[in-house]
Structure formats: C-alpha cells, structure tokens
XYZ file of C-alpha atoms in Angstrom:
658
model
C 109.514 130.744 72.580
C 111.423 129.944 69.658
C 114.017 133.308 69.598
C 115.795 134.423 65.728
C 117.470 137.939 66.465
C 120.708 137.717 67.731
C 122.985 138.496 65.225
C 125.672 136.275 63.845
C 129.150 136.737 65.149
C 130.536 136.216 61.585
C 128.499 139.203 60.549
C 131.660 141.053 61.775
C 134.133 139.759 59.355
C 133.972 141.366 56.331
C 135.296 138.258 53.953
C 132.918 136.338 55.170
C 129.534 138.952 55.591
C 128.033 137.735 52.581
C 128.656 134.684 53.695
C 126.825 134.629 56.471
C 124.292 137.353 56.254
C 122.869 134.881 53.731
C 122.982 131.457 55.725
C 122.084 133.865 58.949
C 118.766 135.175 56.760
C 117.730 131.530 56.035
C 117.997 130.626 60.316
C 116.497 133.053 61.059
C 113.261 132.025 58.162
C 113.114 128.579 58.980
C 113.021 129.495 62.510
C 110.294 132.231 61.632
C 108.387 129.378 58.883
C 108.440 127.076 62.341
C 108.073 129.170 64.567
C 104.523 130.708 63.383
C 103.986 127.286 62.105
C 103.647 125.871 66.369
C 101.215 129.143 66.276
C 99.046 128.464 63.762
C 98.915 124.508 65.899
C 97.600 126.310 69.254
C 95.544 128.517 67.551
C 93.884 125.382 65.352
C 94.104 123.759 68.865
C 91.430 126.502 70.911
C 89.354 126.660 67.667
C 89.051 122.883 67.129
C 88.169 122.707 71.175
C 85.144 126.387 71.554
C 83.305 124.679 68.016
C 83.110 121.856 70.500
C 81.982 124.021 72.519
C 84.217 122.976 75.931
C 86.667 126.550 76.160
C 88.928 127.189 79.045
C 88.299 130.605 79.602
C 84.476 131.103 79.525
C 85.145 134.766 81.001
C 87.993 136.216 79.099
C 85.833 136.121 74.817
C 89.432 134.717 73.182
C 89.985 131.300 72.811
C 92.396 129.047 74.265
C 93.633 125.759 74.638
C 94.485 123.842 77.823
C 97.376 122.804 79.685
C 97.342 121.568 83.447
C 98.449 124.222 85.409
C 101.955 123.838 87.682
C 101.981 121.605 90.771
C 102.114 123.465 94.053
C 105.854 122.298 95.015
C 107.032 123.242 90.954
C 109.384 126.549 92.230
C 109.717 127.052 87.752
C 107.067 127.761 86.464
C 108.688 130.316 83.411
C 110.954 126.404 83.381
C 107.269 124.334 83.758
C 105.994 126.292 80.545
C 108.987 126.025 77.887
C 109.030 121.872 79.176
C 104.999 121.823 79.391
C 103.973 123.797 76.655
C 104.737 121.911 72.909
C 102.635 120.777 70.125
C 102.968 117.511 71.327
C 100.992 118.915 74.797
C 98.450 120.674 73.551
C 97.268 117.999 70.866
C 97.150 115.423 73.319
C 95.657 117.747 75.846
C 92.383 119.419 73.420
C 92.480 117.163 69.891
C 93.203 113.853 70.837
C 91.724 114.390 74.755
C 88.452 115.329 72.780
C 88.527 113.253 70.589
C 89.557 110.345 72.994
C 86.877 110.713 75.880
C 83.924 111.354 72.404
C 85.026 107.080 71.407
C 84.872 106.396 74.727
C 82.087 106.897 76.153
C 79.814 106.378 73.395
C 81.544 102.560 73.359
C 80.745 102.650 76.944
C 77.267 103.176 76.605
C 77.071 100.485 74.696
C 78.504 98.018 76.502
C 76.198 98.741 79.548
C 73.635 98.887 77.680
C 74.320 95.509 76.083
C 77.026 93.804 78.222
C 79.860 94.502 75.901
C 81.141 96.519 72.736
C 80.680 95.809 69.387
C 84.829 96.272 70.041
C 84.161 93.199 72.724
C 85.363 95.422 76.005
C 83.332 95.256 78.634
C 82.179 98.381 80.724
C 84.639 97.343 84.041
C 87.918 97.240 80.877
C 86.591 100.423 79.248
C 86.209 102.338 82.728
C 89.469 101.083 83.706
C 90.853 102.523 79.737
C 88.769 106.394 81.486
C 90.482 106.427 84.792
C 93.588 106.806 83.035
C 92.058 110.335 81.639
C 89.291 111.225 83.387
C 91.287 114.046 85.778
C 91.800 116.635 82.961
C 89.252 118.661 82.148
C 88.765 119.023 78.561
C 88.606 115.300 78.496
C 85.867 115.157 81.562
C 83.853 118.030 79.432
C 83.483 116.426 75.884
C 83.062 113.241 78.366
C 79.415 114.013 79.712
C 78.870 116.620 77.119
C 79.416 112.977 74.384
C 77.410 110.337 76.852
C 74.705 113.029 78.657
C 74.065 113.628 82.522
C 70.997 111.909 82.316
C 72.863 109.009 81.184
C 75.508 108.876 83.150
C 73.357 109.775 86.505
C 71.493 106.940 85.552
C 74.047 104.422 84.819
C 74.411 103.060 88.688
C 70.020 102.953 89.361
C 70.489 100.934 85.874
C 72.730 98.559 87.168
C 71.090 98.262 90.500
C 66.934 97.799 88.250
C 67.583 94.214 88.718
C 68.818 93.262 91.972
C 67.020 92.391 95.191
C 68.993 94.151 97.670
C 66.775 94.255 100.285
C 68.058 90.246 100.228
C 71.668 90.530 97.729
C 74.986 92.873 97.903
C 75.488 96.250 95.917
C 76.515 95.351 92.051
C 80.874 95.551 91.854
C 80.119 97.783 89.228
C 77.699 100.549 90.876
C 80.969 102.221 93.155
C 82.904 102.208 90.105
C 80.941 104.184 88.700
C 80.319 106.723 91.405
C 84.136 106.678 92.133
C 85.201 107.397 87.618
C 81.790 109.662 86.475
C 82.670 111.313 90.111
C 85.720 112.818 88.800
C 84.525 113.694 85.207
C 82.514 115.458 86.271
C 84.773 117.037 89.037
C 87.569 117.538 85.697
C 85.088 119.402 83.641
C 82.665 121.690 86.440
C 86.409 123.799 86.124
C 85.277 124.004 81.613
C 82.077 124.793 82.410
C 79.973 127.469 82.350
C 77.640 127.557 85.150
C 75.423 129.760 82.731
C 72.362 132.248 84.851
C 69.846 130.594 84.542
C 69.481 127.118 83.091
C 70.776 125.431 79.699
C 71.725 122.838 78.492
C 73.617 122.982 75.175
C 73.903 119.352 72.885
C 77.356 118.244 71.479
C 77.382 119.722 68.185
C 76.721 123.253 69.502
C 79.573 126.300 68.574
C 77.848 127.647 71.939
C 79.193 127.547 75.368
C 78.271 124.099 77.597
C 76.694 123.788 80.838
C 77.433 121.359 82.776
C 75.653 122.996 85.728
C 72.552 123.482 83.399
C 72.659 120.018 82.507
C 72.485 118.206 86.072
C 69.529 120.942 86.739
C 67.371 119.440 83.408
C 67.943 115.923 84.440
C 67.250 116.432 88.245
C 64.197 118.480 87.244
C 62.563 115.777 83.974
C 59.855 114.219 84.861
C 59.411 110.344 86.742
C 63.473 111.154 87.243
C 63.506 112.234 90.433
C 66.364 110.144 91.675
C 68.788 110.946 89.492
C 69.177 113.442 92.016
C 70.914 110.455 94.708
C 72.320 109.860 91.935
C 74.457 112.903 92.193
C 74.885 113.407 95.499
C 77.568 109.690 95.308
C 79.182 111.563 92.026
C 79.622 115.181 94.247
C 80.711 113.026 97.787
C 82.968 111.043 94.987
C 86.782 110.505 97.330
C 89.393 113.053 96.456
C 86.845 115.185 94.082
C 86.990 118.767 94.439
C 84.497 120.464 92.019
C 84.781 124.041 91.052
C 83.656 127.100 92.956
C 81.628 129.324 90.768
C 80.279 125.918 89.240
C 79.620 125.081 92.900
C 77.779 127.997 93.049
C 75.886 128.085 90.149
C 75.070 124.525 91.338
C 73.521 125.809 94.439
C 71.650 128.175 92.336
C 70.135 125.871 90.217
C 68.540 123.945 92.134
C 67.765 126.087 95.545
C 64.863 126.994 93.196
C 63.927 123.175 93.670
C 61.353 123.126 96.108
C 59.531 119.617 95.487
C 61.721 116.596 96.020
C 61.209 112.663 96.282
C 61.034 111.719 100.158
C 64.125 109.440 100.856
C 63.073 105.566 100.603
C 62.904 105.475 104.839
C 65.174 102.942 106.001
C 66.965 101.796 102.230
C 69.926 99.884 102.024
C 71.734 97.595 101.205
C 71.521 94.319 103.316
C 67.935 95.439 105.699
C 66.062 96.881 102.999
C 62.663 94.248 105.578
C 61.874 92.996 102.059
C 60.105 96.210 100.210
C 62.312 96.021 96.472
C 60.238 99.180 95.250
C 62.980 101.812 94.831
C 65.655 99.958 92.819
C 65.816 101.450 89.682
C 65.075 104.270 91.348
C 67.151 105.748 94.248
C 70.280 105.204 95.489
C 70.166 103.695 98.745
C 72.080 106.151 101.323
C 72.023 109.901 99.453
C 69.363 112.211 99.630
C 66.965 113.101 96.943
C 67.320 116.370 98.006
C 69.455 118.112 95.044
C 71.089 121.555 96.716
C 71.945 118.913 99.191
C 73.768 117.186 96.523
C 75.661 120.572 95.861
C 76.311 121.999 99.830
C 78.155 117.984 100.409
C 80.387 119.658 97.345
C 81.156 122.520 98.889
C 81.701 120.443 101.408
C 85.122 119.834 100.168
C 86.091 122.518 99.038
C 85.303 125.901 101.601
C 86.723 128.564 98.676
C 83.382 127.525 97.291
C 81.573 126.928 100.110
C 81.629 131.265 101.908
C 80.652 132.355 98.697
C 77.631 130.991 97.919
C 77.079 130.494 102.271
C 77.799 134.388 102.757
C 77.476 135.721 98.866
C 79.390 139.861 98.962
C 76.940 142.394 98.707
C 79.458 144.344 95.219
C 77.963 146.859 95.951
C 79.489 147.518 98.756
C 83.143 146.838 100.064
C 83.489 147.581 104.221
C 87.491 148.572 103.006
C 86.252 151.840 101.942
C 83.129 152.077 102.964
C 83.986 151.473 106.420
C 86.206 153.807 108.337
C 87.191 150.919 110.336
C 89.052 149.175 107.449
C 88.739 144.848 107.503
C 86.407 144.305 110.596
C 83.601 145.396 109.734
C 81.200 143.031 107.487
C 77.090 143.758 106.701
C 76.115 139.973 104.656
C 74.255 141.160 101.130
C 71.127 141.044 100.764
C 71.801 137.483 98.205
C 73.362 135.906 101.349
C 70.098 137.318 103.834
C 67.277 135.347 101.362
C 69.998 132.168 100.832
C 69.976 131.461 105.169
C 66.077 132.189 104.642
C 65.651 130.177 102.351
C 67.610 127.190 104.594
C 66.175 127.355 107.309
C 62.949 126.980 105.463
C 63.960 124.019 103.741
C 63.361 120.907 105.136
C 66.031 118.977 106.166
C 65.913 115.144 106.077
C 68.837 112.485 107.686
C 70.641 111.989 104.647
C 69.951 115.677 103.372
C 71.214 117.001 106.814
C 74.739 115.855 105.716
C 75.484 117.474 102.913
C 73.632 121.651 104.772
C 76.590 120.055 107.435
C 79.153 119.068 105.612
C 78.436 122.911 104.204
C 78.473 124.357 107.138
C 82.070 123.103 108.026
C 83.686 123.835 105.060
C 82.077 128.052 104.548
C 83.808 127.098 109.383
C 87.622 127.198 107.848
C 87.239 130.165 105.954
C 87.796 131.909 110.335
C 91.794 132.178 109.800
C 91.723 135.884 110.508
C 92.591 137.518 107.149
C 93.785 141.020 106.671
C 92.659 143.052 104.160
C 90.145 140.850 102.793
C 86.078 139.667 104.662
C 86.930 135.854 103.240
C 87.544 136.120 107.122
C 84.186 137.635 108.496
C 81.753 136.544 105.798
C 82.732 132.661 107.393
C 82.093 133.703 110.715
C 78.465 135.217 109.204
C 77.740 132.135 107.707
C 79.474 129.638 110.862
C 77.005 132.130 113.661
C 74.306 130.990 111.319
C 74.784 126.882 110.643
C 75.145 127.269 114.541
C 71.572 128.422 114.547
C 70.036 126.346 111.342
C 71.851 122.908 112.557
C 71.183 123.347 116.945
C 67.106 123.706 115.908
C 67.201 120.041 114.091
C 66.649 116.429 114.458
C 70.127 115.453 114.270
C 71.342 111.575 113.634
C 74.644 109.484 115.070
C 77.528 109.519 112.347
C 78.685 112.207 109.690
C 76.629 114.790 110.214
C 77.846 114.180 114.574
C 81.735 114.372 112.430
C 80.732 117.367 110.169
C 79.496 118.995 113.418
C 82.803 119.072 115.611
C 84.648 119.798 112.767
C 82.260 123.340 112.834
C 83.176 123.628 116.753
C 86.071 123.098 115.797
C 87.270 126.033 114.064
C 85.243 127.903 116.672
C 88.066 127.897 119.068
C 87.062 131.618 120.594
C 83.201 129.987 121.002
C 83.607 127.137 123.117
C 86.730 128.304 124.761
C 84.395 130.659 126.029
C 81.410 128.193 127.053
C 84.574 126.082 128.732
C 85.061 129.001 131.241
C 82.142 130.364 131.244
C 83.545 134.244 129.159
C 80.710 134.255 126.926
C 81.436 134.159 123.551
C 82.888 137.036 122.162
C 85.933 137.843 123.427
C 87.511 140.515 125.958
C 88.303 143.317 123.754
C 91.449 143.373 125.558
C 92.571 139.249 123.854
C 95.707 140.176 121.436
C 94.327 137.262 119.103
C 91.298 138.153 117.737
C 88.743 136.828 115.403
C 85.876 137.791 113.890
C 82.949 137.128 115.769
C 80.185 134.094 115.180
C 77.458 137.087 116.872
C 77.956 139.484 113.928
C 74.147 140.765 113.772
C 73.222 137.932 115.516
C 71.913 137.219 119.116
C 75.129 136.251 120.655
C 73.397 135.054 123.809
C 70.857 133.317 121.434
C 74.241 131.395 119.741
C 76.057 130.989 122.676
C 72.970 128.874 123.711
C 72.689 126.469 120.010
C 76.631 125.868 119.636
C 76.123 124.548 123.460
C 73.533 121.875 122.220
C 75.997 121.544 119.763
C 78.606 120.712 122.207
C 76.106 118.230 123.449
C 74.483 117.179 120.397
C 78.373 115.597 119.357
C 79.661 114.119 122.961
C 78.807 111.754 122.221
C 80.589 110.257 118.952
C 84.845 109.561 119.561
C 85.352 111.728 115.835
C 83.768 114.680 116.748
C 85.491 115.062 119.782
C 88.363 115.037 118.608
C 87.785 117.091 115.444
C 86.459 120.150 118.726
C 89.434 119.249 120.458
C 91.889 119.523 117.912
C 90.976 122.243 116.547
C 90.231 124.382 119.040
C 94.433 123.646 120.333
C 95.092 124.940 117.418
C 93.088 128.204 118.369
C 94.875 128.202 121.084
C 98.564 128.339 120.353
C 97.597 130.609 118.247
C 97.157 133.041 120.696
C 99.267 131.463 122.646
C 101.845 133.085 120.567
C 100.262 135.530 119.868
C 100.614 136.409 123.480
C 104.519 135.797 124.031
C 103.819 138.847 120.888
C 101.844 141.399 122.408
C 104.043 140.327 126.422
C 105.337 143.266 128.110
C 105.716 141.904 130.950
C 109.328 140.349 130.614
C 107.374 137.154 131.764
C 106.012 135.154 128.188
C 105.850 131.507 129.924
C 102.987 133.136 132.243
C 101.513 134.320 129.368
C 101.906 130.946 127.589
C 100.373 128.752 130.324
C 97.534 131.196 130.979
C 95.553 129.771 127.476
C 97.095 126.692 127.955
C 94.864 126.708 130.206
C 91.806 128.077 129.153
C 92.174 124.587 126.621
C 92.367 122.287 129.732
C 88.512 124.029 130.585
C 88.358 122.372 127.306
C 88.929 119.641 127.560
C 87.197 118.896 130.694
C 84.509 120.316 129.838
C 83.854 117.977 126.493
C 85.726 114.825 129.041
C 82.339 115.739 131.733
C 79.535 115.828 128.678
C 81.247 113.093 126.761
C 81.749 109.818 129.915
C 77.862 111.628 130.951
C 76.259 111.103 126.983
C 79.218 107.372 126.122
C 82.136 105.329 127.340
C 83.542 105.209 123.418
C 82.413 109.668 122.795
C 85.306 110.077 126.399
C 87.716 107.475 124.753
C 87.058 109.321 122.062
C 88.240 112.544 123.775
C 91.561 111.077 125.271
C 93.031 109.612 122.181
C 91.799 112.731 120.040
C 93.751 114.545 123.021
C 96.543 112.396 122.973
C 97.292 112.617 119.011
C 96.546 117.071 119.518
C 100.423 117.935 120.026
C 101.388 117.464 116.453
C 101.146 120.367 116.049
C 103.581 122.771 113.070
C 104.272 125.693 113.098
C 101.625 125.919 116.245
C 104.149 129.220 116.968
C 104.210 131.299 114.190
C 101.203 133.297 112.971
C 101.344 135.568 109.317
C 103.154 132.617 107.654
C 99.785 132.285 105.389
C 99.474 127.688 106.673
C 95.773 127.724 107.448
C 95.386 125.953 110.382
C 91.294 125.256 110.309
C 89.744 121.737 110.298
C 88.711 120.933 106.870
C 86.476 117.458 104.953
C 89.111 117.260 103.300
C 91.352 113.919 104.769
C 90.855 114.830 108.181
C 92.468 112.416 110.938
C 90.568 109.742 111.953
C 90.200 108.596 116.233
C 93.254 106.893 116.911
C 91.917 105.448 120.712
C 95.096 105.112 122.371
C 93.862 107.304 124.755
C 96.330 109.176 125.913
C 95.412 111.621 128.592
C 94.341 114.747 128.569
C 98.284 116.994 129.861
C 100.286 115.506 127.800
C 98.272 116.801 124.744
C 98.622 119.930 126.478
C 101.911 120.334 127.258
C 103.790 118.773 124.041
C 101.695 121.865 121.976
C 102.404 124.937 124.153
C 106.594 123.307 124.520
C 105.545 124.539 120.831
C 105.133 127.918 121.331
C 108.165 127.387 123.521
C 110.459 126.122 121.731
C 109.431 128.568 118.420
C 109.783 131.756 120.714
C 112.734 130.490 121.613
C 112.888 129.118 125.947
C 113.661 126.088 125.394
C 117.768 126.466 126.191
C 118.778 123.036 124.738
C 116.733 122.277 121.876
C 116.895 117.669 121.686
C 118.579 117.080 117.822
C 116.135 116.021 116.166
C 118.349 113.311 114.414
C 118.343 111.296 117.597
C 114.527 112.227 118.243
C 111.374 110.389 118.070
C 108.940 113.394 118.496
C 110.813 116.691 118.083
C 111.854 117.717 114.388
C 112.010 121.294 112.183
C 111.509 121.687 108.456
C 112.951 123.203 106.306
C 111.049 126.838 107.280
C 112.472 126.709 110.643
C 108.703 125.467 112.508
C 108.545 122.832 114.840
C 106.321 119.956 114.752
C 106.468 117.660 118.408
C 104.793 114.405 117.787
C 102.882 112.138 120.606
C 101.594 110.063 117.880
C 102.823 106.347 119.734
C 103.471 105.456 123.082
C 107.845 105.885 123.014
C 106.897 108.941 121.098
C 105.658 110.089 124.854
C 107.704 107.986 126.353
C 109.951 109.775 125.280
C 108.314 113.025 125.471
C 108.277 112.629 128.669
C 111.653 111.225 130.267
C 112.807 114.804 127.850
C 110.906 116.610 130.372
C 112.157 114.850 133.251
C 115.245 114.800 132.790
C 115.090 118.936 132.900
C 113.240 120.188 129.705
C 115.964 121.053 127.559
C 118.218 123.053 130.382
C 114.670 124.840 131.350
C 113.821 124.756 134.201
C 111.516 127.108 134.850
C 109.349 126.085 131.921
C 109.852 122.620 132.643
C 107.918 123.256 136.120
C 105.389 125.770 134.393
C 103.731 124.280 131.656
C 103.493 121.513 135.297
C 101.509 123.054 136.144
C 99.258 123.386 132.823
C 95.285 122.195 133.982
C 95.994 121.607 137.464
C 94.764 125.091 139.206
C 90.485 123.764 139.383
C 88.700 127.466 138.721
C 85.853 127.814 140.064
C 84.505 129.113 136.656
C 84.614 124.985 135.104
C 81.268 123.071 135.278
C 80.380 121.392 137.781
C 79.124 118.313 135.337
C 77.740 117.578 132.730
C 74.035 118.003 134.401
C 75.330 122.048 135.509
C 76.083 122.446 131.481
C 72.623 121.163 130.691
C 70.902 123.839 133.499
C 72.716 126.586 132.351
C 71.406 126.409 128.267
C 68.058 125.114 129.281
C 68.990 121.525 127.952
C 66.299 120.383 130.424
C 65.290 117.923 126.739
C 67.878 117.775 125.497
C-alpha cells in the first residue's frame, strides 16, 4: 500500500514552510490519486470476474479477484503479497486470463472439429499453448465454461471413434487431452461453487458457475453415459489434486446416480478380440460408474476422502458434549447412510480402483490429532472400508496397491494381528491411536483385515506399503515408549517395539512366500527401503508419516534383509533419543544425515549405504556397545505368538476358501 501520511522534515523550517507544505500536499494528492486508480482497477477486475460467473470467494458474499497463494516454502508472507499484489498481476491473473481462456477454448474446439483452427494451428499446437496456463484457476474455470464440460468429456471419445482399438494403438492425442483437461478441471475446481443441487450456469450467466453441476448433467445425459469413463481419467490425471469442497459436492451428486452402463469386458487397447462396438462410447481402462471417478480423485486428497466418507455431525461436537474430550467420536447420520450406500452398490474390477483409492486416502488421516476429530473419523471410515473391501472379489494390480496403502496406515491393527494380540491395543500402550473398531464388531474387522492381508500378499507393491507404513508406526511408538520410560532402560523399550514389528515382517514373508515369489521379493525389497524414515523419533512436530497415493515410492527389489531394515529404523530412534555416544559426521557418512530441524535420517537405499552402515555397527556403533548388542537381537527371539505358517494364519481366520 502506498504510504502518503508521513510529515516531511522541511515543515520544521519556518523560512521554507509555505513552499514545502504546498509541495508535500501535491505529493500526497498524487499518491492518493495513484492509490485510488489502483483500487479502482482491482474493484473492476473483481466485478468483471464475477459477471463472468467466476468468483474467488463463493461463500463470502464479497466480490474478489484472484492471485496465487504463497508457495509453501515462503516465510515472509507480507513481502510476497507486496511483490505479487500489483495492478499488472491482478489483470494478468483475472481479466487477461479469462480472455485468453475463452479464446483458446474456442480455437481448440474449432481445431478438434476441423483438424486446424482458422488461425492455422493444430489441436496439438493449441494444447501446447494451453498448458502454459492450465493450472491457473481463473483460466481453468473460464476454459471449462467456454468449451463446455460435455465437449471436453467427448473429445477423447471422438478422437478414438474411427480407430479400431482391437488392433491399433491409442491415438496419441488422447493421453495429451487427458493430461491437459484433467489439469484444467482441477484448477477450475478450486473456484467453482459445489452447489447443493445439480445446476450448470451458462458462460454468459451472472450466477456462480457450478463445475460439479455441469459434470453431473454431462454424465447423466441420455446416450452419453460413457462420458463417466473420461471423467475418471481426468480425475486421476498425473499431478492433480482436486479441491476438497468440490470433490465432496461431486461425490454427493454422483452417489445419487443409481444406474450406469455395464463396463465392456476385456476392452483395452489392442486386446479387444475384434469387438469394436465401444470405440466412440467408452474410454478403455476406466469405470462407467460416475461415483468411482469422484472416489478415485479423493484418493489424491485425504482431506476430501475424510470429509466425504466420514462427514462430521454438525449438531454434535465430541469436544463439547463428551466429558472425555478428544477420545470419542460417533458417526453422523450422513456418514452411516453413505457407508450403507457404498456397501450396497455394485462394484466391478474397474470401479473398485476408485473405492479402494478413497479408503486408502482416508486412512492417511489416522495419525493422532489432539484437539479435533480428524483421526477419529478417519479410523471409523477405515474400519468400514476394511469390512467393505473384504467382501469384494478383488482384482490384482491397482486395487491391491491401494489396499496395501490402507493397511500400511493400520499399524496398531497389523502389528496386533502379527503378534496375535488383537487389533485394539491395551490401555497401557503409550502410543494410542483411534481404533478402527469404534462402533463396530472388532472380531469382524480383525477377520476382514486378515483377509485383506492375505489378498494383498501376492503384490510386491502392496507388501512394500504394508511393511513401510507399519515400520513408521513402530518408530513413532518406540519414540513414545522412550519418552514414557520410567525404568531407566529406554533401549529395552525401543527393542520391544521393534520385536513386535519383526513379527509383521515374518507374517508378510510367510504369506507372500506361500502365494508368489514376486510378492516375497517385494516384501524383502520393501524392508530394505524402510529404514529411510525421516524424523521417526520426533513426536508432536505436525509432520505426517502416513502413506498416501500422491508420491508413493515404487519398489526397488534390491533384496536387503529385514533385520538390517529394522535396525536402521531402530537406530533412528536411538540417535534422536540421545542414546548414541559418538554420532558419525554427516558430511562423510553415506547413510546418515541431519536436517535443518535436527531430524536424523538413516538411508539404506543402496548396497554401499548398507555396507557402510553395517561396518559402522561392527566398529562399535559410535562407541555405544550396549545399543549395538541390544539392537543386534531385534527379531532374533521366536515368540510363541508368531504364526507358524500361512495355513495356520488362514485356519485362525476362517480362510479356507481364500
């Protein structure tokens, strides 16, 4: 903001007072005029944006303009806004962005229909230009309004209409359109009003445009139900995280659709066995269930998954109505109704990808959240998901991986099953988390979870997620045990927790060996990567260690053994608890690093790092012989509670027909 209120030093001189005063008044007047002009431009930008059916503050009742929020790494927010909130930027991100979007949307639609636009550009050339602006919300929403969601959803289907995909490759422009249109819709989702009922304003309407309403109308238009397959592709485009309110609103629309076409069986590019009936109707590899598309997008937004699967009860607050404070949450009527709807819905191998993605995402909210019910709601929803998914005929591939992520975020339950101690930890457990069995039959959830462990055990990727997630849980549990230790022997507290985790690796190894060598190798590789747990020993830092679909690591089947993995994680706890007498120098150590916040990371991703780490232990573990001898015994004992075999496990949980 222009400051024009400071008194000039010349006013203290009587001989120059008159001239100086006049000069200062002139400067002030010019400054005020300049400021007024800037404010007038900003006001007009907001008015023009709103008149185009776009508002950046749909629930605030005040017309506003758009500017990008500060990136996460910006520390001086005031300085950021001082640089960013300029007239030039306001115009560039608002009126100019909208005008460009309208122009390029119209030109692309023309080029898709005719091969080239009247300006001579091909669709590919126009899309290349669009990609420069596709993540700007004002541009994205104006583009969707101008081209129309129905046209955007039809574009890939029209591109494959004349292609016999039983024998030909997918046209190259289709993945390009999926990527670009997916990003455009994602950007638009942050500005579009979800609305409480299906409605789609026209581009010329002064009323707020509903992207979710437009999508609903497009996928329910008679004869165009196959647009849902394209929507599924757009909702899962790489690098997209759709807005939370938008996804919850879209899910509310889609759950009301009770009929949709059967999915073409076996229809994928080059494997259609000559049946080309679906060429212009469905996008191969995607579900025809519109709700599955919304659920799939929630897989990349854990907050949205929690808000949709476990919506809070607006008339009840556990922090107000429950004397125990944060430790109790009851599912709202809407949450119960939604789970009943999902449980009764018919799921296919394709649509199960969306359902399992949403439950994987909601499980990422299970980290303890004192002061609110986020973790309680997520735990309840995860428990419902375990029951629901265990009843399905689960396909291999993506669904297995999603289940692996969900189970990886079920540390207490998986550790309990592996040690035959039940899925609800005892009251004396120092690292308490909300239970998935809240308000449900604990035995049924335990049996269902055991079934899912078995189902996922032939997937190398799923094994990786399960072992990685439960090891992160174990690291947090060990840290809490050290802080609560009163015996004077924190090493023993750490070892006990990692002995429990060793049982998880034993169980996963037994199940995967029994089912497939690939799964077994994946479990071993997963264990080798697990010791790179950043800050595992620090609690209360606000850093989530949950697994999510976004940025999930891929298995690197190097085959490191389990004991090295568990020792690496345990030593992370030891370093951060001050139990290592002489820590190594991070500058000269391949496997050891310390972040700016003091967090220790032990990385055993390569054979060289593993060799150096083991050599450091053999040399005395930094002058800490007691730590060395204690941790060398992790997982060595063979407690009677461990499972003898996969058959023993299946017998216990009634898995004869698995």
